[in-house]
Amino acid sequence: MRLPIERYHRPESLAEACRLARELGDRARVLAGGTELLVRRKPGEPVPSDVISLARLDELRGIRVESGTLVIGALTTIRDVARSPLVREQFPVLAEAAALLGSEQIRSRATIGGNFCGAVPCADTPPPCLVGEASVRIAGPEGSREIPAEDLFTGPRQTALRQGEILAEIRIPPQPAGAGASFQRFGLRRGSAVAVASVAVRLVISSGTIAGARIALGAVAPTPLLARAAARELEGGRPGPEIFAKAARAAAEEARPICDVRGSAEFRRRLVEVLTRRALEEASARAVEAGR
């Protein structure tokens, strides 16, 4: 499939890219890794006349730590996120999730910014970032702003980006002492499978008690979803099978799945319960180990 592109823009700076995006509006598409530009278009949708390539914006690439905060440029490939020693040290659950995304070829092209801005419910990198209390820095013609990562997603394939804005960074703060996290997903085949359901969990355990809990669900709601009621079931309790099962059932109740070719809504709810329980068990073990 070919898009009848009339103009291909290669801005030299982020400011220039934002200016072009504002001027061209809906006529343009922003190109990062390019793995979703064709597959995202549905029949009947307007065909973009312009493409704004971010290929020359090295300022949007790379992984670094600033005052303890893990900063990942939006053009950083999924492969680099999965293999980064900094990510593995600072927030390993994100590296684990990135390693499960697509095939090696896709991971080598796809970017973490594209995985966020594609805003597909089944994206693998947002749920771990949500439990890690990540924020995103957004650049625009009037400057930059920072919002919680969960606020970026407003609907399927819809984001809070305004006209002319471009996602610049994902920022993950230092994790609390005694924190452990896990990411669990289910796909219909082992390689390159789109998630039918996914769950990320972060637990903070202090003196044998769950001092904090965050649970994020993927592929079972219009957007990545923080299961707040399920997390409340855990806080103040002692980690163990009973409380984990109760929280897993609560997470399944919070899910808002649909029926499609990959599975029924009921199947997805059951997956959420199973995956949440597994994630809680692994996150708990990791939190205990981190606290030693």
PDB file of C-alpha atoms in Angstrom:
ATOM      1  CA  MET A   1       0.000   0.000   0.000  1.00  0.00           C
ATOM      2  CA  ARG A   2       1.316   3.441  -0.930  1.00  0.00           C
ATOM      3  CA  LEU A   3       0.227   6.797   0.405  1.00  0.00           C
ATOM      4  CA  PRO A   4       0.017   9.571  -2.213  1.00  0.00           C
ATOM      5  CA  ILE A   5       2.322  11.873  -0.263  1.00  0.00           C
ATOM      6  CA  GLU A   6       2.895  15.223  -1.950  1.00  0.00           C
ATOM      7  CA  ARG A   7       5.515  16.675   0.383  1.00  0.00           C
ATOM      8  CA  TYR A   8       8.089  15.112   2.706  1.00  0.00           C
ATOM      9  CA  HIS A   9       9.486  17.454   5.364  1.00  0.00           C
ATOM     10  CA  ARG A  10      12.708  16.843   7.328  1.00  0.00           C
ATOM     11  CA  PRO A  11      12.934  19.576   9.980  1.00  0.00           C
ATOM     12  CA  GLU A  12      16.321  20.252  11.546  1.00  0.00           C
ATOM     13  CA  SER A  13      14.980  21.103  15.008  1.00  0.00           C
ATOM     14  CA  LEU A  14      12.112  20.238  17.312  1.00  0.00           C
ATOM     15  CA  ALA A  15      10.880  23.832  17.141  1.00  0.00           C
ATOM     16  CA  GLU A  16      10.717  23.626  13.346  1.00  0.00           C
ATOM     17  CA  ALA A  17       8.873  20.299  13.535  1.00  0.00           C
ATOM     18  CA  CYS A  18       6.275  21.787  15.887  1.00  0.00           C
ATOM     19  CA  ARG A  19       5.843  24.796  13.628  1.00  0.00           C
ATOM     20  CA  LEU A  20       5.248  22.569  10.607  1.00  0.00           C
ATOM     21  CA  ALA A  21       2.821  20.386  12.536  1.00  0.00           C
ATOM     22  CA  ARG A  22       0.807  23.438  13.559  1.00  0.00           C
ATOM     23  CA  GLU A  23       0.785  24.969  10.075  1.00  0.00           C
ATOM     24  CA  LEU A  24      -0.129  21.763   8.245  1.00  0.00           C
ATOM     25  CA  GLY A  25      -2.633  20.465  10.795  1.00  0.00           C
ATOM     26  CA  ASP A  26      -4.636  17.417   9.698  1.00  0.00           C
ATOM     27  CA  ARG A  27      -2.964  17.413   6.282  1.00  0.00           C
ATOM     28  CA  ALA A  28       0.236  16.048   7.826  1.00  0.00           C
ATOM     29  CA  ARG A  29       1.381  12.974   9.704  1.00  0.00           C
ATOM     30  CA  VAL A  30       4.416  12.932  11.984  1.00  0.00           C
ATOM     31  CA  LEU A  31       6.815  10.095  11.133  1.00  0.00           C
ATOM     32  CA  ALA A  32       9.042   8.493  13.786  1.00  0.00           C
ATOM     33  CA  GLY A  33       9.860   4.795  13.273  1.00  0.00           C
ATOM     34  CA  GLY A  34       7.173   4.412  10.627  1.00  0.00           C
ATOM     35  CA  THR A  35       5.879   1.006  11.719  1.00  0.00           C
ATOM     36  CA  GLU A  36       2.289   2.231  12.162  1.00  0.00           C
ATOM     37  CA  LEU A  37       1.871   4.999   9.597  1.00  0.00           C
ATOM     38  CA  LEU A  38       0.278   2.705   7.002  1.00  0.00           C
ATOM     39  CA  VAL A  39      -1.504   0.214   9.238  1.00  0.00           C
ATOM     40  CA  ARG A  40      -3.198   2.945  11.279  1.00  0.00           C
ATOM     41  CA  ARG A  41      -5.095   4.381   8.325  1.00  0.00           C
ATOM     42  CA  LYS A  42      -8.642   3.105   7.969  1.00  0.00           C
ATOM     43  CA  PRO A  43     -10.653   3.063   4.723  1.00  0.00           C
ATOM     44  CA  GLY A  44     -12.395   6.374   4.200  1.00  0.00           C
ATOM     45  CA  GLU A  45     -10.021   8.388   6.371  1.00  0.00           C
ATOM     46  CA  PRO A  46      -8.462  11.503   4.824  1.00  0.00           C
ATOM     47  CA  VAL A  47      -5.158  10.805   3.117  1.00  0.00           C
ATOM     48  CA  PRO A  48      -2.332  13.018   4.436  1.00  0.00           C
ATOM     49  CA  SER A  49      -0.654  15.156   1.808  1.00  0.00           C
ATOM     50  CA  ASP A  50       2.438  15.814   3.945  1.00  0.00           C
ATOM     51  CA  VAL A  51       4.760  13.782   6.139  1.00  0.00           C
ATOM     52  CA  ILE A  52       6.925  15.397   8.810  1.00  0.00           C
ATOM     53  CA  SER A  53       9.917  13.144   9.454  1.00  0.00           C
ATOM     54  CA  LEU A  54      11.630  13.432  12.831  1.00  0.00           C
ATOM     55  CA  ALA A  55      14.688  11.518  11.594  1.00  0.00           C
ATOM     56  CA  ARG A  56      17.106  14.437  12.005  1.00  0.00           C
ATOM     57  CA  LEU A  57      16.065  15.293  15.565  1.00  0.00           C
ATOM     58  CA  ASP A  58      18.822  13.620  17.548  1.00  0.00           C
ATOM     59  CA  GLU A  59      17.685  15.607  20.594  1.00  0.00           C
ATOM     60  CA  LEU A  60      14.741  13.181  20.833  1.00  0.00           C
ATOM     61  CA  ARG A  61      16.982  10.100  20.976  1.00  0.00           C
ATOM     62  CA  GLY A  62      18.740   8.502  23.893  1.00  0.00           C
ATOM     63  CA  ILE A  63      18.339   7.445  27.494  1.00  0.00           C
ATOM     64  CA  ARG A  64      19.773   9.302  30.464  1.00  0.00           C
ATOM     65  CA  VAL A  65      19.247   9.909  34.173  1.00  0.00           C
ATOM     66  CA  GLU A  66      18.564  13.435  35.473  1.00  0.00           C
ATOM     67  CA  SER A  67      18.533  13.846  39.264  1.00  0.00           C
ATOM     68  CA  GLY A  68      17.414  10.251  39.621  1.00  0.00           C
ATOM     69  CA  THR A  69      14.697  10.497  36.944  1.00  0.00           C
ATOM     70  CA  LEU A  70      14.990   8.121  33.993  1.00  0.00           C
ATOM     71  CA  VAL A  71      14.502  10.165  30.809  1.00  0.00           C
ATOM     72  CA  ILE A  72      13.809   8.380  27.521  1.00  0.00           C
ATOM     73  CA  GLY A  73      13.713  10.370  24.296  1.00  0.00           C
ATOM     74  CA  ALA A  74      10.622   9.761  22.196  1.00  0.00           C
ATOM     75  CA  LEU A  75      12.677   8.622  19.169  1.00  0.00           C
ATOM     76  CA  THR A  76      14.502   5.942  21.166  1.00  0.00           C
ATOM     77  CA  THR A  77      13.806   2.573  19.565  1.00  0.00           C
ATOM     78  CA  ILE A  78      12.023  -0.173  21.447  1.00  0.00           C
ATOM     79  CA  ARG A  79      15.121  -2.322  20.931  1.00  0.00           C
ATOM     80  CA  ASP A  80      17.296   0.244  22.682  1.00  0.00           C
ATOM     81  CA  VAL A  81      14.816   0.513  25.564  1.00  0.00           C
ATOM     82  CA  ALA A  82      14.820  -3.269  25.974  1.00  0.00           C
ATOM     83  CA  ARG A  83      18.623  -3.474  25.983  1.00  0.00           C
ATOM     84  CA  SER A  84      19.517  -0.303  27.867  1.00  0.00           C
ATOM     85  CA  PRO A  85      21.611  -0.878  31.015  1.00  0.00           C
ATOM     86  CA  LEU A  86      20.113   2.314  32.474  1.00  0.00           C
ATOM     87  CA  VAL A  87      16.540   1.106  31.980  1.00  0.00           C
ATOM     88  CA  ARG A  88      17.412  -2.324  33.351  1.00  0.00           C
ATOM     89  CA  GLU A  89      18.945  -0.721  36.418  1.00  0.00           C
ATOM     90  CA  GLN A  90      16.419   2.064  37.053  1.00  0.00           C
ATOM     91  CA  PHE A  91      13.127   0.502  35.916  1.00  0.00           C
ATOM     92  CA  PRO A  92      13.671  -3.063  34.660  1.00  0.00           C
ATOM     93  CA  VAL A  93       9.984  -3.857  34.134  1.00  0.00           C
ATOM     94  CA  LEU A  94       9.927  -1.436  31.188  1.00  0.00           C
ATOM     95  CA  ALA A  95      12.856  -3.234  29.556  1.00  0.00           C
ATOM     96  CA  GLU A  96      11.014  -6.526  30.039  1.00  0.00           C
ATOM     97  CA  ALA A  97       7.859  -5.166  28.413  1.00  0.00           C
ATOM     98  CA  ALA A  98       9.791  -3.639  25.518  1.00  0.00           C
ATOM     99  CA  ALA A  99      11.475  -6.974  24.812  1.00  0.00           C
ATOM    100  CA  LEU A 100       8.042  -8.544  24.252  1.00  0.00           C
ATOM    101  CA  LEU A 101       6.884  -6.000  21.677  1.00  0.00           C
ATOM    102  CA  GLY A 102       6.640  -7.376  18.148  1.00  0.00           C
ATOM    103  CA  SER A 103       9.572  -8.966  16.354  1.00  0.00           C
ATOM    104  CA  GLU A 104      13.238  -7.997  16.426  1.00  0.00           C
ATOM    105  CA  GLN A 105      12.767  -6.165  13.121  1.00  0.00           C
ATOM    106  CA  ILE A 106       9.864  -4.129  14.511  1.00  0.00           C
ATOM    107  CA  ARG A 107      11.696  -3.376  17.761  1.00  0.00           C
ATOM    108  CA  SER A 108      14.630  -2.060  15.731  1.00  0.00           C
ATOM    109  CA  ARG A 109      12.397   0.501  13.967  1.00  0.00           C
ATOM    110  CA  ALA A 110       9.512   1.260  16.319  1.00  0.00           C
ATOM    111  CA  THR A 111      10.019   4.033  18.866  1.00  0.00           C
ATOM    112  CA  ILE A 112       8.723   4.381  22.394  1.00  0.00           C
ATOM    113  CA  GLY A 113       7.196   7.718  21.417  1.00  0.00           C
ATOM    114  CA  GLY A 114       5.325   6.052  18.587  1.00  0.00           C
ATOM    115  CA  ASN A 115       4.128   3.303  20.909  1.00  0.00           C
ATOM    116  CA  PHE A 116       2.671   6.000  23.154  1.00  0.00           C
ATOM    117  CA  CYS A 117       1.298   8.326  20.465  1.00  0.00           C
ATOM    118  CA  GLY A 118      -0.253   5.481  18.495  1.00  0.00           C
ATOM    119  CA  ALA A 119      -2.550   5.233  21.526  1.00  0.00           C
ATOM    120  CA  VAL A 120      -3.647   1.694  20.731  1.00  0.00           C
ATOM    121  CA  PRO A 121      -5.104  -0.013  23.819  1.00  0.00           C
ATOM    122  CA  CYS A 122      -2.823  -3.049  23.380  1.00  0.00           C
ATOM    123  CA  ALA A 123       0.480  -1.109  23.376  1.00  0.00           C
ATOM    124  CA  ASP A 124       3.050  -2.782  25.633  1.00  0.00           C
ATOM    125  CA  THR A 125       5.131   0.098  27.010  1.00  0.00           C
ATOM    126  CA  PRO A 126       2.440   2.373  28.533  1.00  0.00           C
ATOM    127  CA  PRO A 127       1.193   0.029  31.338  1.00  0.00           C
ATOM    128  CA  PRO A 128       4.631  -0.325  33.006  1.00  0.00           C
ATOM    129  CA  CYS A 129       5.145   3.432  32.729  1.00  0.00           C
ATOM    130  CA  LEU A 130       1.775   4.072  34.357  1.00  0.00           C
ATOM    131  CA  VAL A 131       2.616   1.952  37.401  1.00  0.00           C
ATOM    132  CA  GLY A 132       6.013   3.662  37.561  1.00  0.00           C
ATOM    133  CA  GLU A 133       4.264   7.059  37.848  1.00  0.00           C
ATOM    134  CA  ALA A 134       5.800   8.271  34.595  1.00  0.00           C
ATOM    135  CA  SER A 135       5.145  11.647  33.058  1.00  0.00           C
ATOM    136  CA  VAL A 136       5.575  12.807  29.475  1.00  0.00           C
ATOM    137  CA  ARG A 137       7.126  16.029  28.241  1.00  0.00           C
ATOM    138  CA  ILE A 138       5.327  17.496  25.255  1.00  0.00           C
ATOM    139  CA  ALA A 139       6.916  20.111  22.996  1.00  0.00           C
ATOM    140  CA  GLY A 140       4.806  22.657  21.150  1.00  0.00           C
ATOM    141  CA  PRO A 141       4.972  25.978  19.322  1.00  0.00           C
ATOM    142  CA  GLU A 142       4.467  27.831  22.602  1.00  0.00           C
ATOM    143  CA  GLY A 143       6.997  25.815  24.612  1.00  0.00           C
ATOM    144  CA  SER A 144       6.817  22.540  26.499  1.00  0.00           C
ATOM    145  CA  ARG A 145       4.518  21.082  29.134  1.00  0.00           C
ATOM    146  CA  GLU A 146       4.596  17.970  31.287  1.00  0.00           C
ATOM    147  CA  ILE A 147       1.607  15.779  32.160  1.00  0.00           C
ATOM    148  CA  PRO A 148       1.142  12.399  33.884  1.00  0.00           C
ATOM    149  CA  ALA A 149       1.514   9.589  31.352  1.00  0.00           C
ATOM    150  CA  GLU A 150      -2.018   8.326  32.003  1.00  0.00           C
ATOM    151  CA  ASP A 151      -3.418  11.715  30.939  1.00  0.00           C
ATOM    152  CA  LEU A 152      -1.876  11.417  27.466  1.00  0.00           C
ATOM    153  CA  PHE A 153      -4.427   8.804  26.405  1.00  0.00           C
ATOM    154  CA  THR A 154      -7.938  10.111  25.764  1.00  0.00           C
ATOM    155  CA  GLY A 155      -9.399   7.291  23.651  1.00  0.00           C
ATOM    156  CA  PRO A 156      -8.489   4.581  21.133  1.00  0.00           C
ATOM    157  CA  ARG A 157      -5.848   6.160  18.859  1.00  0.00           C
ATOM    158  CA  GLN A 158      -6.514   9.516  20.498  1.00  0.00           C
ATOM    159  CA  THR A 159      -4.167  11.571  22.667  1.00  0.00           C
ATOM    160  CA  ALA A 160      -4.090  14.867  24.523  1.00  0.00           C
ATOM    161  CA  LEU A 161      -1.590  16.286  22.013  1.00  0.00           C
ATOM    162  CA  ARG A 162      -2.751  19.648  20.682  1.00  0.00           C
ATOM    163  CA  GLN A 163      -2.179  20.891  17.156  1.00  0.00           C
ATOM    164  CA  GLY A 164       1.511  21.450  16.641  1.00  0.00           C
ATOM    165  CA  GLU A 165       2.586  19.413  19.675  1.00  0.00           C
ATOM    166  CA  ILE A 166       5.044  16.518  19.571  1.00  0.00           C
ATOM    167  CA  LEU A 167       5.902  14.061  22.327  1.00  0.00           C
ATOM    168  CA  ALA A 168       9.503  14.694  23.385  1.00  0.00           C
ATOM    169  CA  GLU A 169      10.280  12.497  26.408  1.00  0.00           C
ATOM    170  CA  ILE A 170       9.010   9.861  28.778  1.00  0.00           C
ATOM    171  CA  ARG A 171      10.158  10.584  32.340  1.00  0.00           C
ATOM    172  CA  ILE A 172      10.120   7.923  35.063  1.00  0.00           C
ATOM    173  CA  PRO A 173      10.882   9.143  38.596  1.00  0.00           C
ATOM    174  CA  PRO A 174      13.033   7.234  41.099  1.00  0.00           C
ATOM    175  CA  GLN A 175      11.102   4.258  42.420  1.00  0.00           C
ATOM    176  CA  PRO A 176      10.360   4.027  46.159  1.00  0.00           C
ATOM    177  CA  ALA A 177      12.500   1.907  48.444  1.00  0.00           C
ATOM    178  CA  GLY A 178      11.105  -1.604  48.674  1.00  0.00           C
ATOM    179  CA  ALA A 179       9.398  -1.432  45.273  1.00  0.00           C
ATOM    180  CA  GLY A 180       9.003  -4.372  42.922  1.00  0.00           C
ATOM    181  CA  ALA A 181       7.232  -4.469  39.566  1.00  0.00           C
ATOM    182  CA  SER A 182       6.028  -7.019  37.027  1.00  0.00           C
ATOM    183  CA  PHE A 183       4.536  -7.017  33.517  1.00  0.00           C
ATOM    184  CA  GLN A 184       2.418  -9.914  32.286  1.00  0.00           C
ATOM    185  CA  ARG A 185       0.754 -10.258  28.889  1.00  0.00           C
ATOM    186  CA  PHE A 186      -1.130 -12.825  26.840  1.00  0.00           C
ATOM    187  CA  GLY A 187      -1.052 -13.070  23.046  1.00  0.00           C
ATOM    188  CA  LEU A 188      -2.434 -15.657  20.649  1.00  0.00           C
ATOM    189  CA  ARG A 189       1.013 -16.769  19.534  1.00  0.00           C
ATOM    190  CA  ARG A 190       4.520 -16.518  20.913  1.00  0.00           C
ATOM    191  CA  GLY A 191       6.153 -14.314  18.288  1.00  0.00           C
ATOM    192  CA  SER A 192       4.969 -10.835  17.263  1.00  0.00           C
ATOM    193  CA  ALA A 193       1.636 -11.330  19.000  1.00  0.00           C
ATOM    194  CA  VAL A 194      -0.565  -8.356  19.793  1.00  0.00           C
ATOM    195  CA  ALA A 195      -1.571  -8.465  23.450  1.00  0.00           C
ATOM    196  CA  VAL A 196      -5.076  -9.785  24.096  1.00  0.00           C
ATOM    197  CA  ALA A 197      -4.656  -8.535  27.649  1.00  0.00           C
ATOM    198  CA  SER A 198      -1.756  -7.214  29.693  1.00  0.00           C
ATOM    199  CA  VAL A 199      -1.176  -6.187  33.298  1.00  0.00           C
ATOM    200  CA  ALA A 200       1.575  -4.189  34.991  1.00  0.00           C
ATOM    201  CA  VAL A 201       1.921  -4.046  38.769  1.00  0.00           C
ATOM    202  CA  ARG A 202       4.138  -2.159  41.193  1.00  0.00           C
ATOM    203  CA  LEU A 203       4.108  -2.989  44.897  1.00  0.00           C
ATOM    204  CA  VAL A 204       5.941  -1.202  47.687  1.00  0.00           C
ATOM    205  CA  ILE A 205       6.444  -3.459  50.701  1.00  0.00           C
ATOM    206  CA  SER A 206       7.658  -2.140  54.043  1.00  0.00           C
ATOM    207  CA  SER A 207       7.975  -4.237  57.212  1.00  0.00           C
ATOM    208  CA  GLY A 208       5.923  -7.011  55.639  1.00  0.00           C
ATOM    209  CA  THR A 209       3.031  -4.700  54.712  1.00  0.00           C
ATOM    210  CA  ILE A 210       1.948  -3.389  51.306  1.00  0.00           C
ATOM    211  CA  ALA A 211       2.631   0.323  51.655  1.00  0.00           C
ATOM    212  CA  GLY A 212       1.717   1.178  48.070  1.00  0.00           C
ATOM    213  CA  ALA A 213       0.213  -0.495  45.017  1.00  0.00           C
ATOM    214  CA  ARG A 214      -0.385   0.455  41.398  1.00  0.00           C
ATOM    215  CA  ILE A 215      -2.026  -1.759  38.777  1.00  0.00           C
ATOM    216  CA  ALA A 216      -2.328  -0.870  35.079  1.00  0.00           C
ATOM    217  CA  LEU A 217      -4.313  -2.818  32.495  1.00  0.00           C
ATOM    218  CA  GLY A 218      -3.684  -2.958  28.744  1.00  0.00           C
ATOM    219  CA  ALA A 219      -5.862  -4.102  25.814  1.00  0.00           C
ATOM    220  CA  VAL A 220      -8.983  -4.331  27.991  1.00  0.00           C
ATOM    221  CA  ALA A 221     -10.270  -0.738  27.882  1.00  0.00           C
ATOM    222  CA  PRO A 222     -10.295   2.133  25.377  1.00  0.00           C
ATOM    223  CA  THR A 223      -7.014   3.361  26.887  1.00  0.00           C
ATOM    224  CA  PRO A 224      -4.355   1.952  29.231  1.00  0.00           C
ATOM    225  CA  LEU A 225      -6.188   1.894  32.539  1.00  0.00           C
ATOM    226  CA  LEU A 226      -5.077   2.341  36.142  1.00  0.00           C
ATOM    227  CA  ALA A 227      -7.096  -0.120  38.240  1.00  0.00           C
ATOM    228  CA  ARG A 228      -7.378   2.114  41.281  1.00  0.00           C
ATOM    229  CA  ALA A 229     -10.032   0.126  43.155  1.00  0.00           C
ATOM    230  CA  ALA A 230      -7.979  -3.053  42.820  1.00  0.00           C
ATOM    231  CA  ALA A 231      -4.912  -1.235  44.145  1.00  0.00           C
ATOM    232  CA  ARG A 232      -6.865  -0.034  47.170  1.00  0.00           C
ATOM    233  CA  GLU A 233      -7.700  -3.647  48.034  1.00  0.00           C
ATOM    234  CA  LEU A 234      -3.979  -4.222  48.580  1.00  0.00           C
ATOM    235  CA  GLU A 235      -2.810  -1.178  50.487  1.00  0.00           C
ATOM    236  CA  GLY A 236      -2.207  -1.799  54.161  1.00  0.00           C
ATOM    237  CA  GLY A 237      -2.504  -5.562  53.803  1.00  0.00           C
ATOM    238  CA  ARG A 238       0.081  -8.293  54.015  1.00  0.00           C
ATOM    239  CA  PRO A 239       1.114  -9.871  50.708  1.00  0.00           C
ATOM    240  CA  GLY A 240      -0.294 -13.332  50.157  1.00  0.00           C
ATOM    241  CA  PRO A 241      -2.586 -15.496  47.992  1.00  0.00           C
ATOM    242  CA  GLU A 242      -5.876 -14.324  49.517  1.00  0.00           C
ATOM    243  CA  ILE A 243      -5.336 -10.593  49.136  1.00  0.00           C
ATOM    244  CA  PHE A 244      -3.809 -11.090  45.689  1.00  0.00           C
ATOM    245  CA  ALA A 245      -6.846 -13.087  44.547  1.00  0.00           C
ATOM    246  CA  LYS A 246      -9.188 -10.405  45.879  1.00  0.00           C
ATOM    247  CA  ALA A 247      -7.302  -7.640  44.091  1.00  0.00           C
ATOM    248  CA  ALA A 248      -7.170  -9.691  40.879  1.00  0.00           C
ATOM    249  CA  ARG A 249     -10.954 -10.081  40.915  1.00  0.00           C
ATOM    250  CA  ALA A 250     -11.323  -6.348  41.497  1.00  0.00           C
ATOM    251  CA  ALA A 251      -9.027  -5.616  38.543  1.00  0.00           C
ATOM    252  CA  ALA A 252     -11.140  -7.857  36.306  1.00  0.00           C
ATOM    253  CA  GLU A 253     -14.231  -5.926  37.379  1.00  0.00           C
ATOM    254  CA  GLU A 254     -12.556  -2.619  36.496  1.00  0.00           C
ATOM    255  CA  ALA A 255     -11.620  -3.806  33.003  1.00  0.00           C
ATOM    256  CA  ARG A 256     -13.807  -2.627  30.125  1.00  0.00           C
ATOM    257  CA  PRO A 257     -12.986  -5.134  27.393  1.00  0.00           C
ATOM    258  CA  ILE A 258     -14.594  -5.570  23.997  1.00  0.00           C
ATOM    259  CA  CYS A 259     -15.229  -8.645  21.852  1.00  0.00           C
ATOM    260  CA  ASP A 260     -13.106  -8.888  18.709  1.00  0.00           C
ATOM    261  CA  VAL A 261     -11.264 -11.466  16.602  1.00  0.00           C
ATOM    262  CA  ARG A 262      -8.698 -12.015  19.374  1.00  0.00           C
ATOM    263  CA  GLY A 263     -11.161 -12.889  22.110  1.00  0.00           C
ATOM    264  CA  SER A 264     -14.430 -12.221  23.850  1.00  0.00           C
ATOM    265  CA  ALA A 265     -14.929  -9.674  26.594  1.00  0.00           C
ATOM    266  CA  GLU A 266     -15.452 -12.457  29.125  1.00  0.00           C
ATOM    267  CA  PHE A 267     -12.228 -14.185  28.033  1.00  0.00           C
ATOM    268  CA  ARG A 268     -10.332 -10.932  28.494  1.00  0.00           C
ATOM    269  CA  ARG A 269     -11.786 -10.405  31.965  1.00  0.00           C
ATOM    270  CA  ARG A 270     -10.625 -13.856  32.953  1.00  0.00           C
ATOM    271  CA  LEU A 271      -7.179 -13.081  31.550  1.00  0.00           C
ATOM    272  CA  VAL A 272      -7.004  -9.886  33.599  1.00  0.00           C
ATOM    273  CA  GLU A 273      -7.701 -11.835  36.774  1.00  0.00           C
ATOM    274  CA  VAL A 274      -5.069 -14.478  36.005  1.00  0.00           C
ATOM    275  CA  LEU A 275      -2.423 -12.023  34.796  1.00  0.00           C
ATOM    276  CA  THR A 276      -2.983  -9.685  37.742  1.00  0.00           C
ATOM    277  CA  ARG A 277      -2.500 -12.501  40.214  1.00  0.00           C
ATOM    278  CA  ARG A 278       0.715 -13.580  38.483  1.00  0.00           C
ATOM    279  CA  ALA A 279       1.992 -10.005  38.336  1.00  0.00           C
ATOM    280  CA  LEU A 280       1.236  -9.461  42.021  1.00  0.00           C
ATOM    281  CA  GLU A 281       3.116 -12.602  42.976  1.00  0.00           C
ATOM    282  CA  GLU A 282       6.182 -11.611  40.955  1.00  0.00           C
ATOM    283  CA  ALA A 283       6.101  -7.957  42.022  1.00  0.00           C
ATOM    284  CA  SER A 284       5.804  -9.009  45.657  1.00  0.00           C
ATOM    285  CA  ALA A 285       8.813 -11.308  45.409  1.00  0.00           C
ATOM    286  CA  ARG A 286      10.832  -8.564  43.754  1.00  0.00           C
ATOM    287  CA  ALA A 287       9.769  -5.991  46.348  1.00  0.00           C
ATOM    288  CA  VAL A 288      10.844  -8.269  49.181  1.00  0.00           C
ATOM    289  CA  GLU A 289      14.190  -8.821  47.469  1.00  0.00           C
ATOM    290  CA  ALA A 290      14.620  -5.066  46.907  1.00  0.00           C
ATOM    291  CA  GLY A 291      14.003  -4.408  50.597  1.00  0.00           C
ATOM    292  CA  ARG A 292      16.747  -6.719  51.794  1.00  0.00           C
TER     293      ARG A 292
END
